[in-house]
Amino acid sequence: MKQKNVQKDNVNGTGNLVVEKIVESKKGGIFVLAMVLLFWCALLFALPAMAAEKTCAVSIPVSVKMTGNGSDSQTQKNPAFTVVMEAADGRTDLPMPEQNQIQIGATGSGTFDSILYTTPGDYEYHIRQLSGTDQNITYDATEYDVTVRVTNAENGGLEAEMWAVHPGQSGKQSQITFENKWKTTETPGTIETPAKTSVKTATAVTAKAPKTGDMQNPALYVVVIIVAAGVAISVSLYRKYKKKEEL
């Protein structure tokens, strides 16, 4: 009996030990699982903050102006202008906007897609307007060299400032603006501008009314003179004839 009881106690003790180990292993697994979940949760919350501290985004604005007076048929076409942004000196290592071309209406503004920077430094770009095909418009050929300076911020992140200059000049421009003009397309002879013809102005001639008693027809003077001369000649001849007879 004693031997059976000893065997029973051994079996019970072994069973209890196995159960304890199983329980301990489950507790250990739950603990490990809880730690893994806690780690990932902390990482998910920390990543946005870490990203915000080490990056900065910059958007570059551009505007277009239209001057001059175009005809109604021209302005109704609603011309659009294309502005392009390129890396200076053809560099391929600079951060660029997703779309480096934007289209802007006759008088309006636009913004290039945000550029994300992760490292301090000077980033240089070239912005220009593409020449269009409308023969009635003079396209602005102005170009801009743009610098984006990224520096470390006091809070541990990054901050940026931007300025633009005309190539070869040092004066910083506060705005990037392209000013296009309507050409003067009206030519003489069109409906809008009819051809001008020189008109000679006739000088007015005022005729004076004859005074009372004046002869109105000059030919009458000639007739009177001829008649008077004829009469005088006839009288003279008649007198000569008479003298001859008396002799």
Short mmCIF file of C-alpha atoms in Angstrom, two decimals:
data_model
loop_
_atom_site.label_atom_id
_atom_site.label_comp_id
_atom_site.label_asym_id
_atom_site.label_seq_id
_atom_site.Cartn_x
_atom_site.Cartn_y
_atom_site.Cartn_z
CA MET A 1 0.00 0.00 0.00
CA LYS A 2 2.77 2.33 0.87
CA GLN A 3 4.37 1.69 -2.49
CA LYS A 4 1.13 2.47 -4.31
CA ASN A 5 0.68 5.67 -2.35
CA VAL A 6 4.23 6.73 -3.19
CA GLN A 7 3.60 6.06 -6.87
CA LYS A 8 0.38 8.07 -6.67
CA ASP A 9 2.16 10.98 -5.07
CA ASN A 10 4.84 10.87 -7.75
CA VAL A 11 2.25 10.91 -10.49
CA ASN A 12 0.37 13.76 -8.87
CA GLY A 13 3.58 15.72 -8.33
CA THR A 14 4.63 15.20 -11.95
CA GLY A 15 1.21 16.26 -13.20
CA ASN A 16 1.23 19.37 -11.05
CA LEU A 17 4.70 20.24 -12.30
CA VAL A 18 3.58 19.87 -15.92
CA VAL A 19 0.52 22.04 -15.29
CA GLU A 20 2.63 24.69 -13.62
CA LYS A 21 5.03 24.74 -16.54
CA ILE A 22 2.17 25.04 -19.01
CA VAL A 23 0.66 27.91 -17.04
CA GLU A 24 4.02 29.61 -16.76
CA SER A 25 4.62 29.24 -20.48
CA LYS A 26 1.23 30.73 -21.28
CA LYS A 27 1.89 33.66 -18.98
CA GLY A 28 5.27 34.16 -20.61
CA GLY A 29 3.70 34.08 -24.11
CA ILE A 30 1.03 36.57 -23.13
CA PHE A 31 3.70 38.83 -21.67
CA VAL A 32 5.84 38.63 -24.77
CA LEU A 33 2.81 39.28 -26.98
CA ALA A 34 1.82 42.26 -24.88
CA MET A 35 5.33 43.71 -25.12
CA VAL A 36 5.38 43.30 -28.92
CA LEU A 37 2.02 45.04 -29.27
CA LEU A 38 3.16 47.84 -26.99
CA PHE A 39 6.33 48.31 -29.03
CA TRP A 40 4.44 48.58 -32.33
CA CYS A 41 1.93 51.00 -30.87
CA ALA A 42 4.72 53.23 -29.60
CA LEU A 43 6.47 53.05 -32.97
CA LEU A 44 3.29 54.00 -34.86
CA PHE A 45 2.80 57.05 -32.66
CA ALA A 46 6.46 58.06 -32.81
CA LEU A 47 6.96 57.79 -36.59
CA PRO A 48 4.79 60.81 -37.58
CA ALA A 49 6.46 62.96 -34.94
CA MET A 50 9.92 61.84 -36.07
CA ALA A 51 9.03 62.49 -39.72
CA ALA A 52 7.66 65.94 -38.91
CA GLU A 53 10.84 66.88 -37.10
CA LYS A 54 13.16 65.85 -39.95
CA THR A 55 11.33 67.14 -43.04
CA CYS A 56 9.83 70.32 -44.43
CA ALA A 57 7.69 70.98 -47.52
CA VAL A 58 7.86 74.03 -49.80
CA SER A 59 5.37 75.16 -52.47
CA ILE A 60 6.52 77.75 -55.03
CA PRO A 61 3.81 80.19 -56.30
CA VAL A 62 3.74 81.74 -59.78
CA SER A 63 1.45 84.38 -61.33
CA VAL A 64 0.66 85.53 -64.89
CA LYS A 65 -0.63 88.92 -66.09
CA MET A 66 -2.09 89.97 -69.45
CA THR A 67 -1.80 93.58 -70.61
CA GLY A 68 -2.92 95.47 -73.69
CA ASN A 69 -6.28 95.49 -75.44
CA GLY A 70 -7.17 92.49 -77.51
CA SER A 71 -10.19 92.26 -79.76
CA ASP A 72 -13.31 90.45 -78.55
CA SER A 73 -12.55 87.45 -80.73
CA GLN A 74 -9.05 87.21 -79.23
CA THR A 75 -10.03 87.53 -75.59
CA GLN A 76 -12.80 84.96 -75.99
CA LYS A 77 -10.16 82.32 -76.70
CA ASN A 78 -9.11 82.44 -73.01
CA PRO A 79 -5.39 81.88 -73.63
CA ALA A 80 -3.45 79.73 -71.14
CA PHE A 81 0.25 79.96 -70.36
CA THR A 82 2.62 77.16 -69.36
CA VAL A 83 5.26 77.71 -66.68
CA VAL A 84 8.00 75.12 -66.18
CA MET A 85 10.32 74.46 -63.23
CA GLU A 86 13.70 72.77 -63.78
CA ALA A 87 16.67 71.85 -61.64
CA ALA A 88 19.51 74.34 -62.06
CA ASP A 89 22.47 73.20 -64.16
CA GLY A 90 20.60 70.04 -65.15
CA ARG A 91 21.14 68.40 -61.76
CA THR A 92 19.28 65.16 -61.15
CA ASP A 93 19.79 64.88 -57.39
CA LEU A 94 17.47 67.74 -56.39
CA PRO A 95 14.00 67.12 -54.95
CA MET A 96 11.41 68.12 -57.55
CA PRO A 97 7.62 68.61 -57.55
CA GLU A 98 5.56 65.71 -58.85
CA GLN A 99 4.52 67.87 -61.84
CA ASN A 100 7.13 70.39 -62.96
CA GLN A 101 4.73 72.23 -65.34
CA ILE A 102 1.60 74.20 -64.52
CA GLN A 103 -0.89 76.03 -66.73
CA ILE A 104 -2.27 79.43 -65.73
CA GLY A 105 -5.01 81.53 -67.34
CA ALA A 106 -4.58 84.98 -68.89
CA THR A 107 -4.59 86.66 -65.48
CA GLY A 108 -4.20 84.28 -62.59
CA SER A 109 -1.84 82.38 -60.33
CA GLY A 110 -0.78 78.82 -59.63
CA THR A 111 1.50 76.79 -57.36
CA PHE A 112 3.86 73.95 -58.09
CA ASP A 113 3.32 70.74 -56.10
CA SER A 114 4.97 70.69 -52.67
CA ILE A 115 8.61 69.68 -52.60
CA LEU A 116 9.70 67.58 -49.57
CA TYR A 117 13.14 68.26 -48.12
CA THR A 118 14.92 66.02 -45.60
CA THR A 119 18.42 67.48 -45.55
CA PRO A 120 19.64 71.03 -44.86
CA GLY A 121 21.24 72.87 -47.79
CA ASP A 122 20.66 75.23 -50.72
CA TYR A 123 18.49 73.87 -53.55
CA GLU A 124 18.55 75.88 -56.80
CA TYR A 125 15.94 75.82 -59.56
CA HIS A 126 15.16 77.62 -62.82
CA ILE A 127 11.62 78.80 -63.62
CA ARG A 128 10.54 80.13 -67.03
CA GLN A 129 7.45 80.49 -69.21
CA LEU A 130 7.17 78.50 -72.41
CA SER A 131 6.56 80.54 -75.55
CA GLY A 132 3.11 79.90 -77.02
CA THR A 133 1.87 79.81 -80.59
CA ASP A 134 -0.68 82.65 -80.56
CA GLN A 135 0.58 85.21 -83.07
CA ASN A 136 -1.44 87.96 -81.37
CA ILE A 137 0.47 87.68 -78.07
CA THR A 138 3.95 88.78 -77.07
CA TYR A 139 5.12 86.18 -74.56
CA ASP A 140 7.19 87.25 -71.57
CA ALA A 141 10.67 85.72 -71.87
CA THR A 142 11.66 86.61 -68.30
CA GLU A 143 13.46 83.85 -66.38
CA TYR A 144 14.01 83.33 -62.65
CA ASP A 145 16.70 81.55 -60.65
CA VAL A 146 15.04 80.27 -57.47
CA THR A 147 16.87 79.20 -54.30
CA VAL A 148 15.28 77.17 -51.50
CA ARG A 149 17.45 77.25 -48.36
CA VAL A 150 16.69 74.47 -45.86
CA THR A 151 18.13 74.84 -42.34
CA ASN A 152 17.82 73.16 -38.96
CA ALA A 153 15.05 74.61 -36.84
CA GLU A 154 15.28 75.32 -33.12
CA ASN A 155 12.77 72.59 -32.36
CA GLY A 156 15.00 69.96 -33.95
CA GLY A 157 13.16 69.86 -37.27
CA LEU A 158 13.78 71.64 -40.59
CA GLU A 159 12.65 75.01 -41.89
CA ALA A 160 13.02 76.68 -45.29
CA GLU A 161 13.11 80.10 -46.96
CA MET A 162 12.86 80.87 -50.67
CA TRP A 163 13.83 83.75 -52.96
CA ALA A 164 14.09 84.41 -56.70
CA VAL A 165 16.46 86.54 -58.81
CA HIS A 166 16.79 87.33 -62.49
CA PRO A 167 19.79 85.54 -64.03
CA GLY A 168 22.91 87.65 -63.67
CA GLN A 169 21.31 89.98 -61.10
CA SER A 170 21.46 90.09 -57.33
CA GLY A 171 18.20 91.82 -56.44
CA LYS A 172 15.79 89.39 -54.83
CA GLN A 173 12.28 89.27 -56.26
CA SER A 174 9.36 88.89 -53.88
CA GLN A 175 7.14 87.36 -56.60
CA ILE A 176 7.56 85.23 -59.69
CA THR A 177 5.41 86.96 -62.31
CA PHE A 178 5.20 86.74 -66.10
CA GLU A 179 3.60 89.67 -67.97
CA ASN A 180 2.31 88.92 -71.47
CA LYS A 181 0.92 91.51 -73.91
CA TRP A 182 -1.63 91.62 -76.68
CA LYS A 183 -0.05 92.76 -79.91
CA THR A 184 -1.55 95.66 -81.92
CA THR A 185 -2.97 93.59 -84.74
CA GLU A 186 -5.48 96.03 -86.30
CA THR A 187 -4.36 97.06 -89.78
CA PRO A 188 -5.81 99.87 -91.95
CA GLY A 189 -8.73 98.67 -94.00
CA THR A 190 -10.22 96.31 -91.42
CA ILE A 191 -13.65 96.75 -89.94
CA GLU A 192 -12.14 97.64 -86.56
CA THR A 193 -9.88 100.29 -88.09
CA PRO A 194 -11.08 101.53 -91.51
CA ALA A 195 -8.46 103.02 -93.77
CA LYS A 196 -8.14 106.75 -93.53
CA THR A 197 -8.43 108.64 -96.83
CA SER A 198 -7.26 112.17 -97.27
CA VAL A 199 -10.08 114.49 -98.26
CA LYS A 200 -9.19 117.73 -100.01
CA THR A 201 -11.16 120.62 -98.68
CA ALA A 202 -12.31 122.96 -101.46
CA THR A 203 -11.71 126.59 -100.72
CA ALA A 204 -15.01 128.43 -100.74
CA VAL A 205 -15.18 131.23 -103.32
CA THR A 206 -17.53 134.01 -102.45
CA ALA A 207 -19.03 135.88 -105.43
CA LYS A 208 -19.72 139.51 -104.85
CA ALA A 209 -23.08 140.76 -106.04
CA PRO A 210 -22.79 143.53 -108.66
CA LYS A 211 -23.58 147.03 -107.57
CA THR A 212 -26.72 148.72 -108.84
CA GLY A 213 -26.18 150.14 -112.32
CA ASP A 214 -23.20 147.91 -113.21
CA MET A 215 -23.26 145.89 -116.45
CA GLN A 216 -23.87 142.28 -115.54
CA ASN A 217 -22.54 140.93 -118.87
CA PRO A 218 -18.96 141.97 -119.91
CA ALA A 219 -19.70 141.11 -123.59
CA LEU A 220 -22.05 144.07 -123.63
CA TYR A 221 -19.10 146.40 -123.15
CA VAL A 222 -17.47 145.02 -126.29
CA VAL A 223 -20.65 145.44 -128.37
CA VAL A 224 -21.11 149.07 -127.22
CA ILE A 225 -17.48 149.88 -128.04
CA ILE A 226 -17.78 148.34 -131.54
CA VAL A 227 -21.05 150.19 -132.23
CA ALA A 228 -19.56 153.47 -131.01
CA ALA A 229 -16.48 152.99 -133.18
CA GLY A 230 -18.66 152.20 -136.22
CA VAL A 231 -20.75 155.31 -135.66
CA ALA A 232 -17.66 157.48 -135.29
CA ILE A 233 -16.09 156.08 -138.49
CA SER A 234 -19.36 156.53 -140.40
CA VAL A 235 -19.70 160.14 -139.24
CA SER A 236 -16.09 160.85 -140.18
CA LEU A 237 -16.49 159.37 -143.68
CA TYR A 238 -19.74 161.18 -144.21
CA ARG A 239 -18.16 164.55 -143.39
CA LYS A 240 -15.27 163.92 -145.78
CA TYR A 241 -17.71 163.05 -148.56
CA LYS A 242 -19.68 166.22 -147.98
CA LYS A 243 -16.58 168.42 -148.20
CA LYS A 244 -15.64 166.90 -151.55
CA GLU A 245 -19.06 167.71 -153.01
CA GLU A 246 -18.90 171.30 -151.87
CA LEU A 247 -15.60 171.73 -153.64
#
